[in-house]
């Protein structure tokens, strides 16, 4: 099993994997849209004997502060492992590889929407502790799922900010 960057020719394998791992086609469509928009900041796959068994995408996110400044980071997701290969550490290995690489690149922070029990192991904390919220959740219904991790530099300065994913997220 190896974890490597996306290569041309991986598209069909990733598409099939996302459709198998999620209940609907939205995540598969989203990944295709992010690639088409050149918003695929980092896309990794896990490959086992020539077959793609895991995938993780990172894409650009803008956090708009209450005083009008835009700060730029990334968002993690979708992430998926083919059902037959789940719970073998592939998800953790892909996410750690991605976060390490983004840290090396100097990316300041990463946000995500997901299960806090899963993502706490990587050091993600509720974004509300930074006074950040997600633009897609104005009423805060998913506040506990919206999480953030500092990758480089100073952690949040406490300013209220609203995070916006790439426009491709709105179309799926
Ligand atoms: C979530 C997912 C990517 C994890 O990948 P994985 O390779 O199965 O996970 P790993 O083997 O690396 O990690 C296993 C651990 O994650 C936990 N875990 C898996 N899915 C979880 C979830 N949804 N919530 C909480 N914990 C979860 C397992 O209980 C296990 O915990 P342990 O290490 O304490 O025993 C994979 O289960 C998957 O593709 N799920 C369907 C798609 C999905 O929900 N994606 C995430 C959307 S946020």
Short mmCIF file of N, CA and C and ligand atoms in Angstrom, two decimals:
data_model
loop_
_atom_site.label_atom_id
_atom_site.label_comp_id
_atom_site.label_asym_id
_atom_site.label_seq_id
_atom_site.Cartn_x
_atom_site.Cartn_y
_atom_site.Cartn_z
N UNK A 1 0.85 -1.19 0.00
CA UNK A 1 0.00 0.00 0.00
C UNK A 1 0.88 1.24 0.00
N UNK A 2 0.58 2.16 -0.87
CA UNK A 2 1.34 3.41 -0.88
C UNK A 2 0.38 4.59 -0.91
N UNK A 3 0.85 5.69 -0.33
CA UNK A 3 0.09 6.95 -0.40
C UNK A 3 0.87 7.85 -1.33
N UNK A 4 0.19 8.38 -2.31
CA UNK A 4 0.88 9.20 -3.32
C UNK A 4 -0.05 10.30 -3.78
N UNK A 5 0.54 11.26 -4.51
CA UNK A 5 -0.25 12.35 -5.07
C UNK A 5 -1.12 11.82 -6.22
N UNK A 6 -2.23 12.47 -6.42
CA UNK A 6 -3.11 12.19 -7.56
C UNK A 6 -2.32 12.29 -8.86
N UNK A 7 -2.62 11.37 -9.77
CA UNK A 7 -2.03 11.43 -11.12
C UNK A 7 -3.16 11.32 -12.13
N UNK A 8 -2.93 11.90 -13.32
CA UNK A 8 -3.91 11.72 -14.40
C UNK A 8 -4.12 10.23 -14.61
N UNK A 9 -5.36 9.84 -14.77
CA UNK A 9 -5.69 8.42 -14.90
C UNK A 9 -6.32 7.86 -13.63
N UNK A 10 -6.21 8.62 -12.51
CA UNK A 10 -6.80 8.16 -11.24
C UNK A 10 -8.29 8.49 -11.14
N UNK A 11 -8.79 9.31 -12.07
CA UNK A 11 -10.13 9.89 -11.89
C UNK A 11 -11.22 8.84 -11.69
N UNK A 12 -11.21 7.81 -12.55
CA UNK A 12 -12.30 6.82 -12.48
C UNK A 12 -12.25 6.04 -11.18
N UNK A 13 -11.03 5.70 -10.74
CA UNK A 13 -10.90 4.96 -9.49
C UNK A 13 -11.38 5.77 -8.30
N UNK A 14 -11.06 7.04 -8.29
CA UNK A 14 -11.49 7.92 -7.19
C UNK A 14 -13.01 8.10 -7.22
N UNK A 15 -13.53 8.28 -8.42
CA UNK A 15 -14.98 8.47 -8.57
C UNK A 15 -15.74 7.25 -8.03
N UNK A 16 -15.28 6.07 -8.40
CA UNK A 16 -15.94 4.84 -7.94
C UNK A 16 -15.82 4.68 -6.43
N UNK A 17 -14.67 5.02 -5.90
CA UNK A 17 -14.45 4.92 -4.45
C UNK A 17 -15.37 5.86 -3.69
N UNK A 18 -15.46 7.11 -4.16
CA UNK A 18 -16.32 8.09 -3.46
C UNK A 18 -17.79 7.66 -3.52
N UNK A 19 -18.18 7.11 -4.63
CA UNK A 19 -19.59 6.68 -4.75
C UNK A 19 -19.86 5.46 -3.87
N UNK A 20 -18.84 4.65 -3.63
CA UNK A 20 -19.02 3.48 -2.76
C UNK A 20 -19.00 3.86 -1.29
N UNK A 21 -18.21 4.88 -0.95
CA UNK A 21 -18.01 5.22 0.46
C UNK A 21 -19.10 6.14 1.00
N UNK A 22 -19.72 6.95 0.12
CA UNK A 22 -20.74 7.90 0.57
C UNK A 22 -22.12 7.47 0.05
N UNK A 23 -23.18 7.85 0.74
CA UNK A 23 -24.50 7.41 0.33
C UNK A 23 -24.97 7.99 -1.02
N UNK A 24 -24.47 9.15 -1.40
CA UNK A 24 -24.91 9.76 -2.66
C UNK A 24 -23.73 10.16 -3.52
N UNK A 25 -24.01 10.72 -4.72
CA UNK A 25 -22.93 11.07 -5.64
C UNK A 25 -22.31 12.46 -5.40
N UNK A 26 -22.77 13.17 -4.37
CA UNK A 26 -22.34 14.56 -4.18
C UNK A 26 -20.84 14.72 -4.02
N UNK A 27 -20.22 13.84 -3.24
CA UNK A 27 -18.78 13.98 -2.99
C UNK A 27 -17.98 13.71 -4.26
N UNK A 28 -18.43 12.72 -5.05
CA UNK A 28 -17.74 12.42 -6.31
C UNK A 28 -17.85 13.62 -7.25
N UNK A 29 -19.02 14.22 -7.32
CA UNK A 29 -19.22 15.40 -8.17
C UNK A 29 -18.35 16.55 -7.69
N UNK A 30 -18.30 16.71 -6.38
CA UNK A 30 -17.52 17.82 -5.81
C UNK A 30 -16.05 17.70 -6.19
N UNK A 31 -15.48 16.52 -6.07
CA UNK A 31 -14.06 16.33 -6.38
C UNK A 31 -13.80 16.64 -7.86
N UNK A 32 -14.69 16.20 -8.73
CA UNK A 32 -14.54 16.49 -10.16
C UNK A 32 -14.61 18.00 -10.39
N UNK A 33 -15.53 18.66 -9.69
CA UNK A 33 -15.69 20.12 -9.86
C UNK A 33 -14.48 20.87 -9.34
N UNK A 34 -13.92 20.42 -8.22
CA UNK A 34 -12.74 21.10 -7.66
C UNK A 34 -11.56 20.98 -8.63
N UNK A 35 -11.38 19.80 -9.20
CA UNK A 35 -10.29 19.63 -10.18
C UNK A 35 -10.49 20.55 -11.38
N UNK A 36 -11.74 20.58 -11.88
CA UNK A 36 -12.04 21.38 -13.07
C UNK A 36 -11.81 22.87 -12.81
N UNK A 37 -12.02 23.28 -11.55
CA UNK A 37 -11.85 24.69 -11.18
C UNK A 37 -10.41 24.99 -10.76
N UNK A 38 -9.53 24.01 -10.87
CA UNK A 38 -8.14 24.17 -10.44
C UNK A 38 -8.07 24.50 -8.95
N UNK A 39 -9.00 23.96 -8.20
CA UNK A 39 -9.08 24.22 -6.76
C UNK A 39 -8.67 22.98 -5.98
N UNK A 40 -7.99 22.07 -6.62
CA UNK A 40 -7.52 20.84 -5.96
C UNK A 40 -6.12 21.12 -5.40
N UNK A 41 -6.09 21.81 -4.29
CA UNK A 41 -4.81 22.22 -3.69
C UNK A 41 -3.90 21.02 -3.48
N UNK A 42 -4.45 19.96 -2.92
CA UNK A 42 -3.68 18.72 -2.71
C UNK A 42 -4.67 17.56 -2.73
N UNK A 43 -4.37 16.60 -3.59
CA UNK A 43 -5.22 15.40 -3.67
C UNK A 43 -4.30 14.19 -3.56
N UNK A 44 -4.54 13.39 -2.54
CA UNK A 44 -3.73 12.18 -2.32
C UNK A 44 -4.60 10.95 -2.52
N UNK A 45 -3.95 9.87 -2.91
CA UNK A 45 -4.65 8.59 -2.98
C UNK A 45 -3.85 7.55 -2.22
N UNK A 46 -4.57 6.53 -1.74
CA UNK A 46 -3.92 5.32 -1.21
C UNK A 46 -4.14 4.25 -2.26
N UNK A 47 -3.04 3.61 -2.66
CA UNK A 47 -3.11 2.61 -3.73
C UNK A 47 -2.65 1.27 -3.18
N UNK A 48 -3.44 0.25 -3.45
CA UNK A 48 -3.12 -1.10 -2.97
C UNK A 48 -3.11 -2.03 -4.18
N UNK A 49 -1.96 -2.57 -4.51
CA UNK A 49 -1.83 -3.47 -5.67
C UNK A 49 -2.49 -2.88 -6.92
N UNK A 50 -2.19 -1.61 -7.17
CA UNK A 50 -2.67 -0.96 -8.38
C UNK A 50 -4.10 -0.46 -8.31
N UNK A 51 -4.76 -0.65 -7.17
CA UNK A 51 -6.16 -0.22 -7.05
C UNK A 51 -6.25 0.93 -6.05
N UNK A 52 -7.03 1.94 -6.38
CA UNK A 52 -7.19 3.08 -5.46
C UNK A 52 -8.20 2.69 -4.38
N UNK A 53 -7.71 2.72 -3.12
CA UNK A 53 -8.57 2.31 -2.00
C UNK A 53 -8.83 3.47 -1.03
N UNK A 54 -8.18 4.60 -1.26
CA UNK A 54 -8.42 5.76 -0.39
C UNK A 54 -8.16 7.04 -1.15
N UNK A 55 -8.82 8.10 -0.70
CA UNK A 55 -8.61 9.41 -1.34
C UNK A 55 -8.88 10.52 -0.33
N UNK A 56 -8.11 11.58 -0.44
CA UNK A 56 -8.37 12.78 0.36
C UNK A 56 -8.07 14.01 -0.49
N UNK A 57 -8.96 14.98 -0.39
CA UNK A 57 -8.81 16.24 -1.12
C UNK A 57 -8.66 17.39 -0.14
N UNK A 58 -7.78 18.33 -0.46
CA UNK A 58 -7.67 19.60 0.26
C UNK A 58 -7.90 20.71 -0.77
N UNK A 59 -8.70 21.70 -0.42
CA UNK A 59 -9.02 22.78 -1.36
C UNK A 59 -8.97 24.13 -0.63
N UNK A 60 -8.93 25.22 -1.40
CA UNK A 60 -8.76 26.54 -0.77
C UNK A 60 -9.97 26.98 0.05
N UNK A 61 -9.70 27.60 1.18
CA UNK A 61 -10.76 28.18 2.02
C UNK A 61 -10.33 29.60 2.39
N UNK A 62 -11.30 30.50 2.35
CA UNK A 62 -11.06 31.88 2.77
C UNK A 62 -11.81 32.13 4.06
N UNK A 63 -11.10 32.65 5.06
CA UNK A 63 -11.75 33.06 6.31
C UNK A 63 -11.83 34.59 6.29
N UNK A 64 -13.07 35.07 6.31
CA UNK A 64 -13.30 36.52 6.25
C UNK A 64 -13.54 37.04 7.66
N UNK A 65 -12.66 37.91 8.12
CA UNK A 65 -12.78 38.39 9.49
C UNK A 65 -13.86 39.48 9.57
N UNK A 66 -14.33 39.69 10.79
CA UNK A 66 -15.39 40.68 10.99
C UNK A 66 -14.94 42.07 10.58
N UNK A 67 -13.62 42.32 10.62
CA UNK A 67 -13.14 43.64 10.19
C UNK A 67 -12.73 43.66 8.72
N UNK A 68 -13.15 42.64 7.95
CA UNK A 68 -13.05 42.71 6.49
C UNK A 68 -11.78 42.15 5.88
N UNK A 69 -10.94 41.50 6.68
CA UNK A 69 -9.72 40.94 6.10
C UNK A 69 -9.99 39.50 5.66
N UNK A 70 -9.41 39.12 4.51
CA UNK A 70 -9.50 37.73 4.06
C UNK A 70 -8.20 37.02 4.38
N UNK A 71 -8.30 35.89 5.08
CA UNK A 71 -7.12 35.08 5.36
C UNK A 71 -7.33 33.72 4.70
N UNK A 72 -6.23 33.16 4.19
CA UNK A 72 -6.35 32.01 3.30
C UNK A 72 -5.72 30.76 3.91
N UNK A 73 -6.46 29.68 3.80
CA UNK A 73 -5.97 28.38 4.25
C UNK A 73 -6.56 27.30 3.37
N UNK A 74 -6.72 26.12 3.93
CA UNK A 74 -7.28 25.01 3.15
C UNK A 74 -8.40 24.34 3.95
N UNK A 75 -9.20 23.57 3.22
CA UNK A 75 -10.21 22.73 3.83
C UNK A 75 -9.93 21.28 3.45
N UNK A 76 -10.14 20.39 4.40
CA UNK A 76 -9.94 18.96 4.17
C UNK A 76 -11.29 18.35 3.81
N UNK A 77 -11.33 17.59 2.73
CA UNK A 77 -12.52 16.83 2.39
C UNK A 77 -12.90 16.98 0.93
N UNK A 78 -13.52 16.00 0.37
CA UNK A 78 -13.89 14.74 1.02
C UNK A 78 -12.68 13.84 1.28
N UNK A 79 -12.86 12.96 2.28
CA UNK A 79 -11.90 11.88 2.52
C UNK A 79 -12.69 10.59 2.59
N UNK A 80 -12.15 9.57 1.97
CA UNK A 80 -12.87 8.29 1.98
C UNK A 80 -11.91 7.13 1.76
N UNK A 81 -12.30 6.01 2.35
CA UNK A 81 -11.59 4.74 2.16
C UNK A 81 -12.64 3.73 1.72
N UNK A 82 -12.28 2.92 0.76
CA UNK A 82 -13.25 1.95 0.24
C UNK A 82 -13.71 1.04 1.39
N UNK A 83 -15.00 0.73 1.45
CA UNK A 83 -15.53 0.03 2.64
C UNK A 83 -14.72 -1.20 3.04
N UNK A 84 -14.25 -1.98 2.08
CA UNK A 84 -13.51 -3.21 2.42
C UNK A 84 -12.16 -2.93 3.06
N UNK A 85 -11.67 -1.70 2.94
CA UNK A 85 -10.35 -1.37 3.47
C UNK A 85 -10.41 -0.44 4.68
N UNK A 86 -11.62 -0.16 5.17
CA UNK A 86 -11.73 0.77 6.30
C UNK A 86 -11.22 0.14 7.60
N UNK A 87 -10.89 1.02 8.54
CA UNK A 87 -10.42 0.63 9.89
C UNK A 87 -9.10 -0.14 9.87
N UNK A 88 -8.25 0.19 8.88
CA UNK A 88 -6.90 -0.38 8.85
C UNK A 88 -5.84 0.71 8.94
N UNK A 89 -6.28 1.91 9.25
CA UNK A 89 -5.31 3.00 9.41
C UNK A 89 -5.05 3.79 8.13
N UNK A 90 -5.75 3.47 7.05
CA UNK A 90 -5.48 4.16 5.78
C UNK A 90 -5.94 5.62 5.85
N UNK A 91 -7.11 5.85 6.44
CA UNK A 91 -7.61 7.22 6.57
C UNK A 91 -6.64 8.09 7.37
N UNK A 92 -6.19 7.57 8.49
CA UNK A 92 -5.25 8.33 9.33
C UNK A 92 -3.96 8.59 8.56
N UNK A 93 -3.45 7.58 7.87
CA UNK A 93 -2.18 7.73 7.15
C UNK A 93 -2.29 8.78 6.04
N UNK A 94 -3.40 8.77 5.31
CA UNK A 94 -3.57 9.76 4.23
C UNK A 94 -3.68 11.17 4.78
N UNK A 95 -4.48 11.32 5.84
CA UNK A 95 -4.70 12.66 6.40
C UNK A 95 -3.39 13.20 7.00
N UNK A 96 -2.67 12.34 7.72
CA UNK A 96 -1.39 12.80 8.29
C UNK A 96 -0.41 13.20 7.18
N UNK A 97 -0.36 12.41 6.11
CA UNK A 97 0.55 12.74 5.00
C UNK A 97 0.17 14.08 4.39
N UNK A 98 -1.13 14.30 4.21
CA UNK A 98 -1.58 15.56 3.63
C UNK A 98 -1.28 16.75 4.52
N UNK A 99 -1.56 16.61 5.81
CA UNK A 99 -1.32 17.72 6.73
C UNK A 99 0.18 18.02 6.84
N UNK A 100 1.01 16.97 6.84
CA UNK A 100 2.47 17.18 6.90
C UNK A 100 2.94 17.96 5.67
N UNK A 101 2.44 17.57 4.50
CA UNK A 101 2.88 18.23 3.27
C UNK A 101 2.43 19.69 3.25
N UNK A 102 1.19 19.93 3.64
CA UNK A 102 0.67 21.30 3.65
C UNK A 102 1.43 22.16 4.66
N UNK A 103 1.83 21.55 5.78
CA UNK A 103 2.63 22.28 6.77
C UNK A 103 3.97 22.67 6.15
N UNK A 104 4.59 21.73 5.43
CA UNK A 104 5.86 22.02 4.77
C UNK A 104 5.71 23.15 3.76
N UNK A 105 4.57 23.19 3.09
CA UNK A 105 4.33 24.24 2.09
C UNK A 105 4.08 25.61 2.72
N UNK A 106 3.84 25.63 4.04
CA UNK A 106 3.61 26.91 4.71
C UNK A 106 2.15 27.29 4.84
N UNK A 107 1.25 26.37 4.54
CA UNK A 107 -0.19 26.67 4.68
C UNK A 107 -0.48 26.93 6.16
N UNK A 108 -1.21 28.01 6.49
CA UNK A 108 -1.34 28.39 7.90
C UNK A 108 -2.32 27.55 8.70
N UNK A 109 -3.40 27.10 8.09
CA UNK A 109 -4.41 26.37 8.85
C UNK A 109 -5.25 25.51 7.92
N UNK A 110 -5.93 24.56 8.54
CA UNK A 110 -6.82 23.66 7.78
C UNK A 110 -8.13 23.55 8.55
N UNK A 111 -9.24 23.65 7.85
CA UNK A 111 -10.56 23.45 8.47
C UNK A 111 -11.20 22.19 7.87
N UNK A 112 -12.25 21.72 8.52
CA UNK A 112 -13.01 20.60 7.97
C UNK A 112 -14.36 20.53 8.65
N UNK A 113 -15.24 19.78 8.01
CA UNK A 113 -16.54 19.43 8.59
C UNK A 113 -16.52 17.94 8.79
N UNK A 114 -16.62 17.49 10.03
CA UNK A 114 -16.54 16.06 10.25
C UNK A 114 -16.78 15.69 11.70
N UNK A 115 -16.61 14.42 11.95
CA UNK A 115 -16.86 13.84 13.27
C UNK A 115 -15.73 14.22 14.23
N UNK A 116 -16.01 15.01 15.27
CA UNK A 116 -14.92 15.43 16.16
C UNK A 116 -14.15 14.25 16.76
N UNK A 117 -14.83 13.14 17.04
CA UNK A 117 -14.14 11.99 17.63
C UNK A 117 -13.04 11.46 16.71
N UNK A 118 -13.25 11.58 15.41
CA UNK A 118 -12.24 11.09 14.47
C UNK A 118 -11.10 12.09 14.32
N UNK A 119 -11.43 13.37 14.21
CA UNK A 119 -10.42 14.36 13.84
C UNK A 119 -9.62 14.92 15.00
N UNK A 120 -10.08 14.71 16.22
CA UNK A 120 -9.32 15.20 17.38
C UNK A 120 -7.91 14.60 17.39
N UNK A 121 -7.78 13.37 16.90
CA UNK A 121 -6.47 12.69 16.94
C UNK A 121 -5.41 13.42 16.13
N UNK A 122 -5.85 14.23 15.15
CA UNK A 122 -4.89 14.99 14.33
C UNK A 122 -4.62 16.38 14.91
N UNK A 123 -5.32 16.71 15.99
CA UNK A 123 -5.14 18.03 16.60
C UNK A 123 -6.17 19.05 16.18
N UNK A 124 -7.23 18.59 15.49
CA UNK A 124 -8.30 19.54 15.16
C UNK A 124 -9.10 19.87 16.41
N UNK A 125 -9.52 21.13 16.50
CA UNK A 125 -10.34 21.61 17.62
C UNK A 125 -11.58 22.29 17.03
N UNK A 126 -12.64 22.41 17.81
CA UNK A 126 -13.82 23.13 17.28
C UNK A 126 -13.42 24.54 16.84
N UNK A 127 -13.82 24.91 15.63
CA UNK A 127 -13.43 26.23 15.11
C UNK A 127 -14.03 27.35 15.97
N UNK A 128 -15.10 27.04 16.68
CA UNK A 128 -15.71 28.04 17.56
C UNK A 128 -14.71 28.51 18.62
N UNK A 129 -13.73 27.68 18.98
CA UNK A 129 -12.73 28.11 19.96
C UNK A 129 -11.83 29.20 19.38
N UNK A 130 -11.80 29.32 18.06
CA UNK A 130 -11.07 30.42 17.39
C UNK A 130 -12.03 31.58 17.07
N UNK A 131 -13.29 31.46 17.45
CA UNK A 131 -14.35 32.40 17.05
C UNK A 131 -14.63 32.33 15.55
N UNK A 132 -14.41 31.14 14.96
CA UNK A 132 -14.67 30.95 13.54
C UNK A 132 -15.94 30.14 13.36
N UNK A 133 -16.65 30.47 12.27
CA UNK A 133 -17.82 29.67 11.90
C UNK A 133 -17.76 29.39 10.41
N UNK A 134 -18.65 28.53 9.96
CA UNK A 134 -18.71 28.14 8.55
C UNK A 134 -19.85 28.90 7.88
N UNK A 135 -19.56 29.50 6.72
CA UNK A 135 -20.56 30.32 6.02
C UNK A 135 -21.81 29.51 5.66
N UNK A 136 -21.65 28.20 5.48
CA UNK A 136 -22.79 27.37 5.10
C UNK A 136 -23.69 27.00 6.27
N UNK A 137 -23.37 27.51 7.44
CA UNK A 137 -24.12 27.12 8.65
C UNK A 137 -24.38 28.36 9.51
N UNK A 138 -25.15 29.33 8.96
CA UNK A 138 -25.33 30.60 9.68
C UNK A 138 -25.98 30.44 11.04
N UNK A 139 -26.77 29.38 11.22
CA UNK A 139 -27.46 29.20 12.51
C UNK A 139 -26.67 28.34 13.50
N UNK A 140 -25.51 27.86 13.07
CA UNK A 140 -24.65 27.11 14.00
C UNK A 140 -25.10 25.70 14.29
N UNK A 141 -25.96 25.13 13.43
CA UNK A 141 -26.43 23.76 13.68
C UNK A 141 -25.29 22.74 13.64
N UNK A 142 -24.27 23.03 12.81
CA UNK A 142 -23.16 22.07 12.64
C UNK A 142 -21.88 22.58 13.30
N UNK A 143 -22.06 23.44 14.29
CA UNK A 143 -20.88 24.11 14.88
C UNK A 143 -19.89 23.10 15.44
N UNK A 144 -20.36 21.99 16.01
CA UNK A 144 -19.40 21.06 16.61
C UNK A 144 -18.63 20.30 15.54
N UNK A 145 -19.21 20.20 14.33
CA UNK A 145 -18.53 19.48 13.24
C UNK A 145 -17.48 20.34 12.54
N UNK A 146 -17.60 21.66 12.68
CA UNK A 146 -16.67 22.54 11.97
C UNK A 146 -15.43 22.74 12.84
N UNK A 147 -14.33 22.22 12.34
CA UNK A 147 -13.09 22.16 13.14
C UNK A 147 -11.92 22.78 12.40
N UNK A 148 -10.89 23.11 13.15
CA UNK A 148 -9.73 23.80 12.59
C UNK A 148 -8.46 23.30 13.27
N UNK A 149 -7.38 23.34 12.51
CA UNK A 149 -6.06 23.01 13.06
C UNK A 149 -5.06 24.02 12.52
N UNK A 150 -4.23 24.57 13.39
CA UNK A 150 -3.15 25.47 12.96
C UNK A 150 -2.03 24.60 12.41
N UNK A 151 -1.52 24.97 11.23
CA UNK A 151 -0.41 24.22 10.63
C UNK A 151 0.90 24.99 10.73
N UNK A 152 0.81 26.29 10.64
CA UNK A 152 2.02 27.13 10.64
C UNK A 152 1.74 28.45 11.34
N UNK A 153 2.77 28.98 11.93
CA UNK A 153 2.67 30.33 12.45
C UNK A 153 1.79 30.43 13.67
N UNK A 154 1.38 31.66 13.91
CA UNK A 154 0.60 31.94 15.11
C UNK A 154 -0.77 31.30 15.00
N UNK A 155 -1.28 30.74 16.09
CA UNK A 155 -2.66 30.30 16.08
C UNK A 155 -3.59 31.50 15.97
N UNK A 156 -4.86 31.24 15.93
CA UNK A 156 -5.84 32.31 15.72
C UNK A 156 -5.66 33.43 16.74
N UNK A 157 -5.99 34.64 16.29
CA UNK A 157 -5.85 35.79 17.18
C UNK A 157 -7.15 36.15 17.86
N UNK A 158 -8.17 35.31 17.72
CA UNK A 158 -9.43 35.54 18.42
C UNK A 158 -10.43 36.36 17.66
N UNK A 159 -10.01 36.88 16.48
CA UNK A 159 -10.96 37.68 15.71
C UNK A 159 -12.08 36.79 15.17
N UNK A 160 -13.29 37.30 15.21
CA UNK A 160 -14.43 36.57 14.64
C UNK A 160 -14.22 36.46 13.13
N UNK A 161 -14.41 35.25 12.59
CA UNK A 161 -14.26 35.06 11.14
C UNK A 161 -15.25 34.02 10.65
N UNK A 162 -15.62 34.16 9.37
CA UNK A 162 -16.52 33.22 8.72
C UNK A 162 -15.77 32.58 7.57
N UNK A 163 -15.74 31.25 7.55
CA UNK A 163 -14.96 30.52 6.55
C UNK A 163 -15.82 30.16 5.34
N UNK A 164 -15.27 30.41 4.17
CA UNK A 164 -15.95 30.12 2.91
C UNK A 164 -15.15 29.09 2.13
N UNK A 165 -15.78 27.97 1.83
CA UNK A 165 -15.16 26.99 0.95
C UNK A 165 -15.21 27.51 -0.50
N UNK A 166 -14.48 26.83 -1.38
CA UNK A 166 -14.49 27.17 -2.79
C UNK A 166 -15.92 27.09 -3.35
N UNK A 167 -16.19 27.92 -4.35
CA UNK A 167 -17.54 27.97 -4.94
C UNK A 167 -18.00 26.61 -5.46
N UNK A 168 -17.08 25.72 -5.79
CA UNK A 168 -17.48 24.39 -6.27
C UNK A 168 -18.34 23.66 -5.24
N UNK A 169 -18.18 23.98 -3.96
CA UNK A 169 -18.97 23.32 -2.92
C UNK A 169 -20.45 23.71 -3.00
N UNK A 170 -20.73 24.87 -3.58
CA UNK A 170 -22.11 25.34 -3.62
C UNK A 170 -22.91 24.63 -4.70
N UNK A 171 -22.21 24.04 -5.68
CA UNK A 171 -22.92 23.46 -6.81
C UNK A 171 -23.25 21.99 -6.68
N UNK A 172 -22.91 21.36 -5.54
CA UNK A 172 -23.12 19.91 -5.46
C UNK A 172 -24.21 19.56 -4.44
C1 LIG B 1 -13.90 8.14 7.76
C2 LIG B 1 -12.94 7.24 6.97
C3 LIG B 1 -12.28 8.04 5.86
C4 LIG B 1 -11.88 6.73 7.94
O1 LIG B 1 -10.94 5.96 7.22
P1 LIG B 1 -10.42 4.57 7.81
O2 LIG B 1 -9.26 4.13 6.98
O3 LIG B 1 -11.57 3.65 7.92
O4 LIG B 1 -9.97 5.02 9.27
P2 LIG B 1 -8.67 4.58 10.04
O5 LIG B 1 -8.53 3.09 9.90
O6 LIG B 1 -7.53 5.39 9.64
O7 LIG B 1 -9.05 4.98 11.50
C5 LIG B 1 -9.90 4.12 12.19
C6 LIG B 1 -10.44 4.86 13.38
O8 LIG B 1 -11.37 5.82 12.92
C7 LIG B 1 -12.59 5.64 13.60
N1 LIG B 1 -13.66 6.14 12.72
C8 LIG B 1 -13.90 5.81 11.44
N2 LIG B 1 -14.96 6.50 10.99
C9 LIG B 1 -15.37 7.29 12.01
C10 LIG B 1 -16.42 8.22 12.15
N3 LIG B 1 -17.26 8.52 11.16
N4 LIG B 1 -16.53 8.84 13.35
C11 LIG B 1 -15.69 8.57 14.37
N5 LIG B 1 -14.67 7.70 14.28
C12 LIG B 1 -14.53 7.05 13.12
C13 LIG B 1 -12.62 4.18 13.88
O9 LIG B 1 -13.50 3.87 14.93
C14 LIG B 1 -11.18 3.93 14.30
O10 LIG B 1 -10.96 4.41 15.61
P3 LIG B 1 -9.80 3.84 16.55
O11 LIG B 1 -8.50 4.12 15.83
O12 LIG B 1 -9.94 4.62 17.82
O13 LIG B 1 -10.09 2.38 16.65
C15 LIG B 1 -13.68 6.01 6.37
O14 LIG B 1 -14.27 5.27 7.41
C16 LIG B 1 -14.72 6.35 5.33
O15 LIG B 1 -14.41 6.41 4.14
N6 LIG B 1 -16.00 6.54 5.75
C17 LIG B 1 -17.06 6.82 4.81
C18 LIG B 1 -16.91 8.21 4.21
C19 LIG B 1 -16.86 9.26 5.30
O16 LIG B 1 -17.68 9.28 6.21
N7 LIG B 1 -15.87 10.19 5.19
C20 LIG B 1 -15.62 11.21 6.18
C21 LIG B 1 -16.52 12.34 6.07
S1 LIG B 1 -16.11 13.53 7.33
#
